[in-house]
XYZ file of C-alpha atoms in Angstrom:
765
model
C 22.335 28.190 39.976
C 19.471 26.826 36.342
C 22.492 25.916 34.123
C 21.309 25.747 30.338
C 21.756 22.327 30.356
C 19.435 21.092 32.860
C 17.302 24.074 31.334
C 17.280 21.546 28.058
C 16.791 18.471 29.775
C 13.502 19.584 30.658
C 12.098 20.812 27.665
C 13.423 17.149 26.244
C 11.800 15.464 29.083
C 9.092 17.524 29.736
C 7.780 19.545 27.403
C 8.473 17.295 23.891
C 7.002 14.888 25.807
C 3.677 16.380 25.730
C 3.601 16.455 22.128
C 2.982 13.250 20.799
C 0.601 13.118 23.780
C -1.076 16.089 22.686
C -0.600 14.617 18.663
C -2.295 11.712 20.044
C -5.641 13.528 21.676
C -6.058 15.566 18.566
C -6.643 12.613 15.889
C -8.602 10.833 18.470
C -10.514 13.753 18.847
C -11.041 14.508 15.300
C -11.500 10.817 14.771
C -14.919 11.167 17.350
C -15.736 14.474 15.645
C -15.407 12.949 11.839
C -17.290 9.658 12.627
C -20.014 11.306 14.478
C -23.728 11.452 12.933
C -24.590 13.935 10.607
C -26.812 16.884 13.067
C -24.440 15.273 16.581
C -23.612 18.490 18.393
C -19.699 17.684 18.475
C -19.181 21.950 19.493
C -17.878 20.786 22.726
C -15.857 18.377 22.006
C -14.594 20.989 19.305
C -13.990 24.314 21.833
C -12.221 21.654 24.189
C -9.283 20.877 21.759
C -9.104 24.200 20.330
C -8.824 25.267 24.140
C -5.870 22.379 24.952
C -4.024 23.206 21.826
C -3.623 27.263 22.422
C -2.540 26.228 26.618
C -0.327 24.091 24.975
C 1.125 27.123 22.501
C 1.578 28.932 25.031
C 3.182 26.709 27.044
C 5.724 25.801 23.663
C 6.566 29.323 23.762
C 7.417 30.143 26.663
C 9.264 26.823 26.256
C 11.350 28.969 23.166
C 11.688 31.871 25.213
C 13.164 30.700 28.039
C 15.964 28.340 25.772
C 15.982 31.723 23.481
C 16.839 33.765 26.310
C 19.489 30.074 27.681
C 20.872 30.066 24.391
C 21.962 33.533 23.752
C 23.152 33.686 27.036
C 25.624 30.714 25.946
C 26.208 32.504 22.775
C 27.827 36.032 24.765
C 29.511 33.758 27.200
C 31.044 32.338 23.484
C 29.930 28.963 24.167
C 28.379 29.020 20.325
C 29.036 25.275 19.730
C 26.325 24.251 23.039
C 23.503 27.094 21.634
C 23.506 25.069 17.729
C 23.806 21.749 19.241
C 20.382 22.428 20.743
C 18.990 23.865 18.079
C 19.664 21.535 15.442
C 18.266 18.473 17.894
C 15.047 20.627 17.049
C 15.604 20.836 13.477
C 16.357 17.165 12.886
C 13.324 15.943 14.909
C 11.083 18.909 12.982
C 12.269 17.541 9.813
C 11.672 13.948 10.978
C 7.969 15.132 11.683
C 7.091 16.697 8.564
C 8.812 13.706 6.761
C 6.491 11.875 8.489
C 2.998 13.913 8.444
C -0.010 11.734 5.766
C -0.520 13.115 2.513
C -3.092 16.345 2.264
C -6.441 14.192 1.927
C -8.952 14.875 -0.336
C -11.943 14.185 1.949
C -12.863 17.413 3.898
C -12.940 15.843 7.405
C -9.585 15.009 7.066
C -8.047 17.567 5.225
C -9.834 20.043 8.345
C -7.586 18.277 10.807
C -4.774 18.431 8.538
C -4.798 21.812 8.553
C -5.184 22.077 12.382
C -2.040 20.283 12.412
C -0.351 22.535 10.212
C -1.064 25.360 12.246
C 0.527 23.947 15.003
C 3.764 23.637 12.915
C 3.915 26.563 11.761
C 3.462 28.310 15.259
C 6.171 25.873 16.484
C 8.920 27.313 13.136
C 7.501 31.168 14.438
C 8.725 30.378 18.198
C 12.131 28.759 16.687
C 12.096 31.998 13.984
C 13.834 34.074 16.877
C 16.493 31.434 17.821
C 17.270 30.493 15.072
C 17.917 34.787 13.819
C 20.092 34.879 17.057
C 22.501 31.933 16.512
C 23.245 32.998 12.668
C 23.652 36.408 13.646
C 25.860 35.401 16.526
C 27.957 32.871 15.362
C 28.447 35.156 12.327
C 29.653 37.531 14.583
C 32.014 34.784 15.857
C 33.131 33.617 12.908
C 34.257 36.726 11.903
C 36.874 36.820 15.218
C 38.476 32.828 14.768
C 41.101 31.519 13.219
C 40.777 30.531 10.031
C 40.318 26.421 11.116
C 37.288 27.690 13.512
C 36.003 30.610 10.928
C 35.623 28.446 7.992
C 33.989 25.371 10.651
C 31.379 27.531 11.688
C 30.709 28.966 8.578
C 29.914 25.209 7.333
C 27.703 24.989 10.282
C 26.062 28.404 9.876
C 25.341 27.164 5.626
C 23.937 24.111 6.825
C 22.040 25.387 9.543
C 20.447 28.121 6.686
C 19.788 25.563 4.570
C 18.238 23.249 6.531
C 16.026 26.105 7.940
C 14.840 27.486 4.762
C 13.615 23.492 2.958
C 12.227 23.045 6.415
C 9.384 26.821 5.651
C 9.841 26.318 2.460
C 7.997 23.046 3.060
C 5.672 24.126 5.634
C 4.296 26.714 3.770
C 4.046 24.336 0.581
C 1.939 22.035 2.612
C 0.046 24.996 4.367
C -0.661 26.133 0.859
C -1.576 22.878 -0.908
C -4.135 22.217 2.115
C -5.964 25.538 1.806
C -6.062 25.250 -1.423
C -7.436 21.440 -0.910
C -9.790 22.375 1.211
C -11.825 24.915 -0.183
C -12.605 22.137 -3.094
C -12.394 19.255 -0.419
C -15.831 22.261 1.170
C -16.963 22.189 -2.484
C -16.548 18.621 -3.135
C -18.515 17.417 0.401
C -21.298 19.930 -0.209
C -21.978 18.766 -3.448
C -21.595 14.877 -3.210
C -23.578 14.059 0.231
C -27.078 15.842 -0.952
C -26.669 13.634 -4.129
C -25.498 10.925 -2.465
C -28.734 10.963 -0.076
C -30.999 11.762 -3.293
C -30.095 8.616 -4.500
C -31.018 6.309 -0.923
C -34.013 7.993 -0.926
C -34.969 7.435 -4.936
C -34.031 4.068 -4.454
C -36.091 3.474 -2.192
C -39.139 5.007 -3.496
C -38.174 2.818 -6.255
C -37.687 -0.027 -4.509
C -40.876 0.202 -3.037
C -43.035 1.323 -6.033
C -46.584 -0.116 -7.192
C -47.125 -2.114 -10.037
C -48.355 -0.957 -13.403
C -52.126 -0.126 -13.491
C -54.851 -1.849 -15.298
C -57.334 1.247 -15.849
C -56.699 4.280 -17.908
C -57.221 6.793 -15.178
C -54.684 4.518 -12.416
C -52.593 4.597 -15.195
C -52.482 8.269 -16.332
C -52.201 9.459 -12.588
C -48.854 6.728 -12.372
C -47.269 8.546 -16.002
C -47.561 11.999 -13.940
C -46.011 11.148 -10.907
C -43.698 9.273 -12.861
C -42.579 12.503 -15.229
C -42.003 14.494 -12.311
C -39.889 11.618 -10.736
C -37.845 11.843 -14.544
C -37.595 15.138 -14.610
C -36.191 15.349 -11.148
C -33.546 12.587 -12.409
C -32.493 14.474 -15.492
C -32.401 17.692 -13.141
C -29.501 16.267 -10.910
C -27.253 15.260 -14.472
C -25.993 18.707 -13.597
C -25.022 17.914 -10.115
C -23.734 15.208 -11.145
C -21.344 16.425 -13.925
C -20.413 19.384 -11.144
C -18.847 16.578 -8.900
C -17.348 14.858 -11.592
C -15.485 17.926 -12.465
C -14.414 18.977 -8.586
C -13.370 15.679 -8.272
C -11.073 16.108 -11.641
C -9.653 19.817 -9.635
C -9.608 18.058 -6.341
C -6.744 14.949 -8.251
C -4.024 16.286 -8.977
C -3.941 17.841 -5.611
C -4.656 14.563 -3.742
C -2.504 11.329 -2.783
C -3.066 7.990 -4.805
C -5.514 6.506 -1.810
C -7.574 9.850 -2.324
C -7.363 9.808 -5.938
C -8.710 6.248 -6.214
C -11.382 7.466 -3.077
C -12.481 9.599 -5.501
C -13.334 7.944 -8.766
C -14.225 5.414 -6.199
C -16.938 7.763 -5.250
C -17.888 9.955 -8.276
C -18.297 6.354 -9.827
C -20.648 5.543 -7.709
C -22.950 8.495 -7.999
C -22.411 8.257 -12.072
C -23.595 4.570 -11.974
C -26.179 5.177 -9.525
C -27.791 8.241 -11.527
C -27.768 5.863 -14.526
C -29.089 3.636 -13.652
C -31.934 5.405 -12.774
C -32.339 7.061 -16.009
C -31.976 4.223 -17.961
C -35.014 2.885 -15.699
C -36.883 5.199 -15.402
C -37.023 5.506 -19.021
C -38.119 1.751 -19.482
C -40.489 2.366 -17.022
C -42.101 5.820 -19.329
C -42.307 3.520 -22.266
C -43.582 0.536 -20.430
C -46.289 2.726 -18.625
C -47.441 4.368 -22.249
C -47.698 1.243 -24.582
C -50.064 0.287 -20.736
C -52.413 4.105 -21.183
C -52.303 2.931 -24.771
C -53.791 -0.886 -24.443
C -55.859 0.633 -21.370
C -57.870 2.740 -24.260
C -58.563 -0.455 -25.761
C -58.902 -3.492 -24.097
C -60.066 -4.888 -20.517
C -58.370 -4.478 -16.823
C -57.483 -8.449 -17.776
C -55.984 -7.855 -20.995
C -53.666 -4.726 -20.292
C -52.804 -7.223 -17.010
C -51.493 -9.395 -19.530
C -49.591 -7.236 -21.897
C -47.611 -5.153 -18.796
C -47.164 -8.568 -17.497
C -45.557 -9.441 -20.850
C -43.267 -6.057 -21.142
C -42.068 -6.981 -17.868
C -41.110 -9.951 -18.283
C -39.645 -9.046 -21.245
C -37.591 -6.641 -19.997
C -36.887 -9.525 -16.782
C -35.810 -12.185 -20.232
C -33.462 -9.730 -21.495
C -31.530 -10.128 -18.428
C -31.018 -13.278 -18.943
C -28.212 -14.680 -19.493
C -24.481 -16.901 -18.173
C -22.987 -14.619 -16.106
C -20.004 -16.602 -14.495
C -18.303 -19.916 -14.857
C -18.643 -20.605 -10.572
C -21.057 -23.529 -9.869
C -22.476 -21.769 -7.308
C -23.476 -18.793 -8.851
C -24.711 -20.650 -12.260
C -27.210 -23.038 -10.035
C -28.507 -19.854 -8.123
C -29.063 -18.192 -12.421
C -30.449 -21.663 -13.127
C -32.877 -21.287 -10.137
C -34.193 -17.815 -10.960
C -34.192 -18.783 -14.629
C -36.358 -21.704 -14.024
C -39.176 -19.943 -11.662
C -39.519 -17.379 -14.134
C -39.946 -19.797 -17.251
C -42.412 -21.197 -15.016
C -43.786 -18.150 -14.756
C -44.073 -17.582 -18.403
C -45.732 -21.511 -18.615
C -48.492 -20.510 -15.845
C -49.598 -17.362 -17.588
C -50.635 -19.763 -20.578
C -53.800 -20.189 -20.265
C -54.340 -16.559 -19.117
C -52.851 -15.358 -21.801
C -55.053 -17.241 -24.220
C -57.904 -15.602 -22.376
C -56.891 -12.537 -22.970
C -56.899 -13.263 -27.125
C -60.614 -14.428 -26.755
C -61.646 -11.921 -25.298
C -59.736 -9.759 -27.341
C -61.613 -11.636 -30.624
C -65.145 -11.624 -29.136
C -64.334 -7.474 -28.584
C -63.817 -7.411 -32.149
C -66.957 -8.356 -32.816
C -67.766 -5.110 -30.808
C -66.330 -3.059 -32.538
C -65.850 -1.105 -36.308
C -63.830 1.430 -37.944
C -60.163 1.576 -37.027
C -59.972 0.636 -33.486
C -60.471 -3.070 -35.449
C -56.906 -2.974 -36.724
C -55.647 -1.918 -33.623
C -57.406 -4.662 -31.423
C -56.547 -6.992 -34.263
C -52.291 -5.902 -33.942
C -52.219 -5.881 -30.209
C -53.676 -9.565 -30.403
C -51.298 -10.911 -32.750
C -48.308 -8.790 -30.880
C -49.422 -10.858 -27.656
C -49.618 -14.292 -29.486
C -45.981 -13.429 -30.839
C -44.227 -11.721 -28.004
C -45.733 -14.446 -25.765
C -44.562 -17.264 -28.507
C -41.386 -15.638 -28.341
C -41.129 -15.151 -24.717
C -41.853 -18.586 -24.072
C -39.469 -20.086 -26.523
C -36.280 -17.075 -25.305
C -36.962 -18.044 -21.588
C -36.633 -22.523 -22.618
C -33.551 -21.614 -25.162
C -31.639 -19.386 -22.342
C -32.942 -22.143 -20.088
C -31.041 -24.507 -21.683
C -28.224 -22.931 -22.153
C -28.097 -21.793 -18.189
C -28.301 -25.899 -17.700
C -25.297 -26.521 -20.597
C -22.652 -23.620 -19.040
C -24.021 -25.090 -15.670
C -22.998 -28.716 -17.154
C -19.949 -27.581 -17.952
C -19.135 -25.278 -14.911
C -19.562 -28.458 -12.793
C -17.473 -30.760 -15.272
C -14.667 -28.257 -14.641
C -14.450 -27.625 -11.359
C -15.060 -31.566 -10.596
C -11.576 -32.311 -12.857
C -9.788 -29.389 -11.821
C -10.411 -30.191 -8.459
C -9.004 -33.807 -9.181
C -6.503 -32.311 -11.224
C -5.202 -29.662 -8.320
C -5.960 -31.857 -5.288
C -3.122 -34.512 -7.475
C -1.005 -31.767 -8.012
C -1.105 -30.688 -4.118
C 0.210 -34.202 -3.107
C 2.645 -34.875 -5.550
C 4.256 -31.112 -5.437
C 4.285 -31.462 -1.748
C 6.798 -35.100 -1.974
C 8.709 -33.936 -4.745
C 9.308 -30.761 -2.599
C 9.927 -33.212 0.942
C 11.329 -36.032 -1.139
C 15.493 -35.823 -2.522
C 16.132 -37.712 -4.904
C 17.902 -40.836 -4.415
C 18.225 -44.424 -6.196
C 16.862 -46.685 -3.658
C 14.880 -49.757 -5.122
C 11.568 -48.231 -3.184
C 12.282 -44.804 -4.894
C 12.673 -45.695 -8.280
C 9.183 -47.868 -7.476
C 7.746 -44.534 -6.572
C 9.007 -42.711 -9.651
C 7.259 -45.498 -11.951
C 4.090 -44.773 -10.378
C 4.571 -41.488 -10.326
C 4.960 -41.421 -13.723
C 1.711 -44.183 -14.912
C -0.392 -41.833 -12.743
C 1.105 -38.349 -14.402
C -0.075 -39.915 -17.822
C -3.861 -40.904 -16.204
C -3.893 -36.838 -15.215
C -2.946 -36.532 -18.191
C -6.625 -37.281 -19.589
C -7.652 -35.500 -16.881
C -6.128 -32.732 -18.217
C -7.445 -32.831 -21.667
C -11.427 -32.663 -19.694
C -10.089 -29.533 -17.849
C -8.758 -27.914 -21.651
C -12.282 -28.643 -23.109
C -14.407 -28.557 -20.978
C -12.624 -24.621 -19.646
C -13.272 -24.454 -23.784
C -16.620 -24.915 -24.165
C -17.467 -22.883 -21.205
C -15.508 -20.229 -22.708
C -17.922 -19.760 -25.203
C -20.425 -19.473 -23.573
C -19.275 -16.944 -20.205
C -19.089 -12.800 -20.722
C -15.765 -11.403 -21.460
C -15.804 -10.107 -18.080
C -15.168 -13.603 -16.591
C -12.977 -15.139 -19.073
C -10.285 -13.578 -17.045
C -10.318 -15.883 -14.520
C -11.415 -19.096 -16.573
C -8.556 -19.042 -18.739
C -6.107 -18.034 -15.709
C -7.272 -21.366 -13.948
C -6.694 -23.409 -17.196
C -3.513 -22.250 -17.773
C -2.537 -22.619 -14.325
C -3.413 -26.051 -14.475
C -1.372 -26.613 -17.571
C 1.673 -24.356 -15.703
C 1.587 -26.752 -12.583
C 1.066 -30.211 -14.773
C 4.076 -29.274 -17.217
C 5.794 -28.810 -14.132
C 5.279 -31.888 -11.944
C 5.640 -34.376 -14.846
C 8.362 -32.657 -15.972
C 10.364 -32.723 -12.438
C 8.776 -36.676 -12.560
C 11.265 -37.258 -16.026
C 14.304 -35.632 -14.798
C 14.077 -37.752 -11.681
C 13.437 -40.662 -13.621
C 16.817 -40.024 -15.260
C 18.469 -38.623 -12.309
C 18.014 -41.860 -10.689
C 19.495 -43.972 -14.196
C 22.622 -41.528 -14.154
C 22.990 -42.686 -10.813
C 23.813 -46.008 -10.783
C 26.557 -44.193 -13.443
C 28.499 -42.239 -10.990
C 29.193 -44.034 -8.762
C 32.348 -45.313 -10.119
C 33.549 -41.974 -10.884
C 32.752 -41.195 -7.357
C 34.856 -43.511 -5.954
C 37.977 -42.778 -8.387
C 37.406 -39.359 -7.430
C 37.768 -40.291 -3.439
C 40.976 -41.908 -4.525
C 42.332 -39.275 -5.815
C 41.663 -37.151 -3.043
C 43.065 -39.755 -0.514
C 46.949 -39.358 -2.162
C 46.449 -35.293 -1.959
C 46.035 -35.901 2.353
C 49.150 -38.236 2.429
C 50.977 -35.662 1.073
C 50.200 -33.142 2.594
C 50.231 -34.678 5.970
C 54.266 -35.098 5.660
C 54.376 -32.223 3.830
C 52.800 -30.481 7.285
C 55.291 -32.522 9.227
C 58.265 -31.374 8.543
C 57.483 -27.142 9.361
C 59.008 -26.132 12.303
C 57.949 -24.433 15.114
C 56.075 -20.860 15.529
C 58.586 -18.250 16.241
C 57.875 -14.610 17.131
C 60.309 -13.157 15.768
C 59.103 -10.896 13.116
C 60.639 -11.058 10.102
C 60.398 -15.535 10.701
C 57.230 -15.113 12.079
C 56.404 -13.077 7.965
C 57.764 -15.816 6.435
C 56.628 -18.789 8.209
C 52.965 -17.203 7.560
C 53.857 -17.124 3.557
C 54.269 -21.101 3.386
C 51.445 -21.010 5.677
C 49.288 -19.263 3.048
C 50.258 -21.160 0.249
C 49.454 -24.451 2.632
C 45.892 -22.912 3.187
C 45.233 -21.841 -0.474
C 45.671 -25.690 -1.314
C 43.988 -26.678 1.743
C 40.487 -24.501 1.075
C 41.030 -25.546 -3.201
C 40.040 -29.030 -1.853
C 37.580 -28.529 0.629
C 34.835 -28.283 -2.322
C 35.688 -31.181 -3.417
C 36.259 -32.948 0.159
C 32.414 -31.480 0.901
C 31.202 -32.452 -2.215
C 32.191 -36.574 -2.407
C 31.174 -36.348 1.685
C 27.751 -34.449 0.499
C 26.178 -37.389 -2.249
C 27.812 -39.998 -0.368
C 24.933 -41.290 0.423
C 23.240 -40.956 -2.885
C 25.500 -42.723 -4.720
C 25.824 -46.039 -2.481
C 22.108 -45.948 -2.696
C 22.979 -46.780 -6.365
C 25.891 -49.195 -4.947
C 25.994 -52.958 -4.407
C 26.979 -53.890 -1.094
C 30.339 -54.891 -1.385
C 31.174 -51.883 -3.112
C 29.206 -50.265 -0.580
C 31.319 -51.239 1.743
C 34.573 -50.496 0.425
C 33.107 -46.840 -0.237
C 32.045 -45.874 3.586
C 35.392 -46.968 4.490
C 37.356 -44.664 1.767
C 35.211 -41.823 2.487
C 35.380 -41.905 6.282
C 39.014 -42.354 5.810
C 39.408 -39.935 3.806
C 37.041 -36.868 5.536
C 38.544 -37.906 8.705
C 41.924 -37.674 7.451
C 41.202 -33.976 5.772
C 39.864 -32.593 9.511
C 42.593 -33.449 10.975
C 44.738 -31.509 8.126
C 42.877 -28.629 7.822
C 42.845 -28.524 11.936
C 46.381 -28.145 11.974
C 46.889 -26.272 9.755
C 43.716 -23.913 10.485
C 45.265 -24.089 14.362
C 48.954 -23.118 13.466
C 47.918 -20.641 10.437
C 45.360 -18.520 13.470
C 48.331 -18.658 15.429
C 50.542 -17.398 12.931
C 48.546 -14.430 11.433
C 47.832 -13.634 15.752
C 51.206 -13.187 16.529
C 51.790 -10.958 13.662
C 49.218 -8.609 13.847
C 49.559 -8.877 17.771
C 53.356 -8.002 17.954
C 53.225 -5.168 15.234
C 50.628 -4.012 17.759
C 52.414 -4.667 21.064
C 55.634 -2.878 20.309
C 54.014 0.504 18.176
C 51.802 0.565 20.803
C 54.917 0.723 23.853
C 56.794 2.690 21.185
C 54.941 4.937 21.375
C 54.101 4.746 25.430
C 57.335 4.932 26.532
C 58.960 8.264 25.362
C 55.407 10.573 27.068
C 55.882 8.406 30.462
C 59.796 9.508 31.119
C 58.433 13.166 30.196
C 55.944 13.056 32.409
C 57.703 11.395 34.766
C 60.610 14.035 34.836
C 58.162 16.964 34.508
C 55.928 15.343 37.833
C 59.434 16.117 39.818
C 60.227 19.687 38.262
C 56.369 20.855 39.458
C 56.803 23.579 42.258
C 54.550 22.414 46.293
C 51.317 24.487 45.815
C 51.544 28.459 46.086
C 49.880 30.574 48.471
C 49.370 33.373 45.633
C 45.444 32.511 44.192
C 46.059 32.716 40.648
C 49.501 31.573 40.587
C 47.093 28.058 42.766
C 44.996 28.620 39.239
C 47.880 28.250 37.365
C 48.426 25.230 39.159
C 45.210 24.131 38.840
C 45.088 24.912 34.462
C 48.521 22.477 35.400
C 47.140 19.687 36.582
C 44.352 19.288 34.491
C 45.879 19.261 31.272
C 48.251 17.010 32.745
C 45.409 14.870 32.981
C 44.133 15.243 29.794
C 47.399 13.924 28.869
C 46.564 10.872 31.158
C 43.185 10.484 30.003
C 44.467 10.786 26.523
C 47.376 8.148 26.740
C 44.855 5.433 28.957
C 43.718 3.525 25.781
C 47.479 2.880 24.930
C 47.830 1.085 28.555
C 44.486 -0.374 27.967
C 45.730 -1.915 24.616
C 49.120 -2.892 25.571
C 47.358 -4.962 29.199
C 44.863 -5.843 26.570
C 47.440 -7.006 24.205
C 50.331 -8.561 25.733
C 49.092 -11.603 27.772
C 47.539 -12.323 23.940
C 50.667 -12.170 23.053
C 53.049 -13.663 25.941
C 50.462 -17.245 25.296
C 52.011 -17.705 21.213
C 55.732 -17.959 23.174
C 56.949 -19.564 26.265
C 60.156 -18.458 25.403
C 60.084 -14.580 24.733
C 56.306 -14.263 26.599
C 58.017 -13.497 29.720
C 59.526 -10.211 28.302
C 56.574 -9.339 26.800
C 55.276 -9.543 30.453
C 57.781 -7.415 32.265
C 57.538 -4.624 29.700
C 53.468 -4.023 29.673
C 53.297 -4.923 33.647
C 56.769 -1.516 34.133
C 54.606 0.517 31.943
C 51.228 -0.238 33.815
C 53.158 0.329 36.900
C 54.614 3.592 35.422
C 51.388 5.302 34.588
C 49.101 4.369 37.510
C 52.338 5.863 39.129
C 51.450 9.111 37.938
C 48.084 8.680 37.679
C 48.392 8.936 41.842
C 51.054 11.342 41.897
C 48.925 13.658 39.520
C 45.491 13.140 41.875
C 47.458 13.787 45.165
C 48.874 17.196 43.801
C 45.448 17.776 42.194
C 43.818 17.141 45.822
C 46.241 19.352 47.499
C 45.637 22.247 45.756
C 42.420 21.908 45.959
C 42.613 22.276 49.500
C 45.497 25.390 49.143
C 42.708 27.139 46.373
C 39.851 26.758 49.384
C 41.713 27.938 51.828
C 43.476 30.355 49.959
C 39.945 31.652 49.136
C 38.949 31.938 53.455
C 42.065 34.913 53.874
C 41.105 36.841 50.446
C 40.247 40.093 51.331
C 41.730 42.424 48.403
C 38.866 43.359 45.460
C 41.362 42.999 42.955
C 43.415 40.288 43.994
C 41.349 38.271 41.014
C 43.217 40.404 38.164
C 46.968 40.125 39.388
C 48.830 38.601 36.447
C 50.459 35.330 36.805
C 54.335 34.863 36.734
C 56.349 34.127 33.952
C 57.464 30.817 35.933
C 54.238 29.319 35.723
C 53.160 30.227 32.236
C 56.239 28.780 30.973
C 54.983 25.172 32.452
C 51.191 25.830 31.296
C 53.793 25.986 27.866
C 55.871 22.755 28.738
C 52.293 20.629 29.269
C 51.190 22.002 25.845
C 54.426 20.998 24.468
C 54.686 18.292 26.165
C 50.559 17.340 24.831
C 51.485 18.082 21.383
C 54.653 16.351 21.215
C 52.731 13.082 21.883
C 50.157 13.434 18.960
C 52.859 14.203 16.498
C 54.884 10.579 17.845
C 50.979 8.832 17.381
C 50.519 10.816 13.971
C 54.410 9.714 13.349
C 53.489 6.243 13.908
C 50.216 5.935 12.138
């Protein structure tokens, strides 16, 4: 017959084993769908995942129905606990699954997959709901007819089950609602973000390949028309960026911290990209308007110069010190030097444009003369300012590069020394040897020299701080502060070690006095320990001896720290001593260490033996006194048991007697085990009294085994008698006969025997 327990085992070993694999398949499948290219067809994969999940739901539902039926059968049979325990186990697993769920995501594809997983969980809860309701109802029915103690226990279990089930439903429902609300906003955010991102990328590609400004009126006018269209397109996207930011603000409260950072980064990137495009368009529009005005007055060469001046002015405006790192400053200096050379190389072109403009003045009349003259003066002044500005920026970068190089060299020099001295200070323990003293003096001298390097780091770092932008100052400040802190710590450590070496010489005399005092104490303790008598196993005497030994224990432990400290610092102290003093202290400390170890070992052995004896004596005799009455009562009861009966009901009652006896035997098995474990240990502590202890636990074991064998034999005989009785039974009403009063009384005797043993254990405790 297929039992409920075997069905539960099948569910755990086979069905539950599929769930992690299914979750892994869902995770991998959703990952493939999310990572697929935009236009990749993923319908087949989504269909396979959905089919697999449907089949799993069907299987899980059938298993849940089967378990519910079996649990209902268990309930009807009165096995409420057998039905409740599998449900509580499943509840714990599901609570752990819910607790380990990833936080709701703001990314549309991820939250979509999370909703599918939540639907699977909700189906599991729906499948278990009938089982929970059935167990709650049946538990309430059983509690109504149970005694007060069992009723209170069942009611507590049902209340706990209801609370956990309601909490699980609330969490699952709340997460489902949150995911559904989040999915709507995440979809809107996704649909707003993707087109904007693609538009930004396409626009940036267009601008990177844009043609230079023209020099003819028609060409410039055509570029202006195209640029206005681009500018209008950029402006029209402002509303989309604002809408994206609004969606991000709505999503943030519903998202976890990581997703809030992701939203902020994505929106910030779009906002930054759009702002840069807007600024570029505004600057480009101004340049085109200026180029068109110039083209109406000058020829192509002059317009080309004016366009170049405007573009270079923008490039020069972006030149500044961006970092304190030599590599980045060298790269900036290289670009600025190339720009400066380009400006200087254009001098002839600029001069020629001015000459052409002056020739044009002779052919022009009216207001255009003033405009042309103003443009020519502007070319001269702008080129002069540009040349001066480029030279100034180049000098600033050269100065920053020189300072950065000096700072890096000084900082690296100081760091290399600090790395070495810090490692040495960490690995080399202080001592008072001549070599160590010389090394500390050398370190102190080098530390003073490195102080000059640190001053260079501070001075150059402060000068560099005046040139670098505020964004880079924090990192430079931190480097300078760390260098100062490390140097200060290393210099203080070196100074302290020099002082310790000098103090070690003064400590040697105090050390010798402390050793002499400890040697005197060891001699007195040896005399006292030798005067103690032999160990006794008598309870009262053992307690008295243990009290005396505890007093020794406190004194020995108190002196242990002093002796250990003297031995630990001996080598350090000896290094500062003369040869004769060193030899004398070596002899004294070796003698102190050896004699203290001997005293401590002797005390520890006696103290441990006394503690062990006290515990073992109490436990042995308490266990023996509790077991002895049960052995006598059980032996007497076995002698009164009748032979196997002929009647089937009587045989069953006799089998119940044997079951109760077996339970009583099993309950007293720990007592025998405890005696067999404690007895040999206790016997080893005393040669005089060990034989008595051995005799007691050996006799108890013999009687217990005899009882066990007798019960086992009677149980076998009863099983055989029941088998024979079943073959000859023909009366249908045979199983309904009422047991005899004698047999019932014997069962009551067994119960009273079991209760008496329990009361003795409680009284002993």
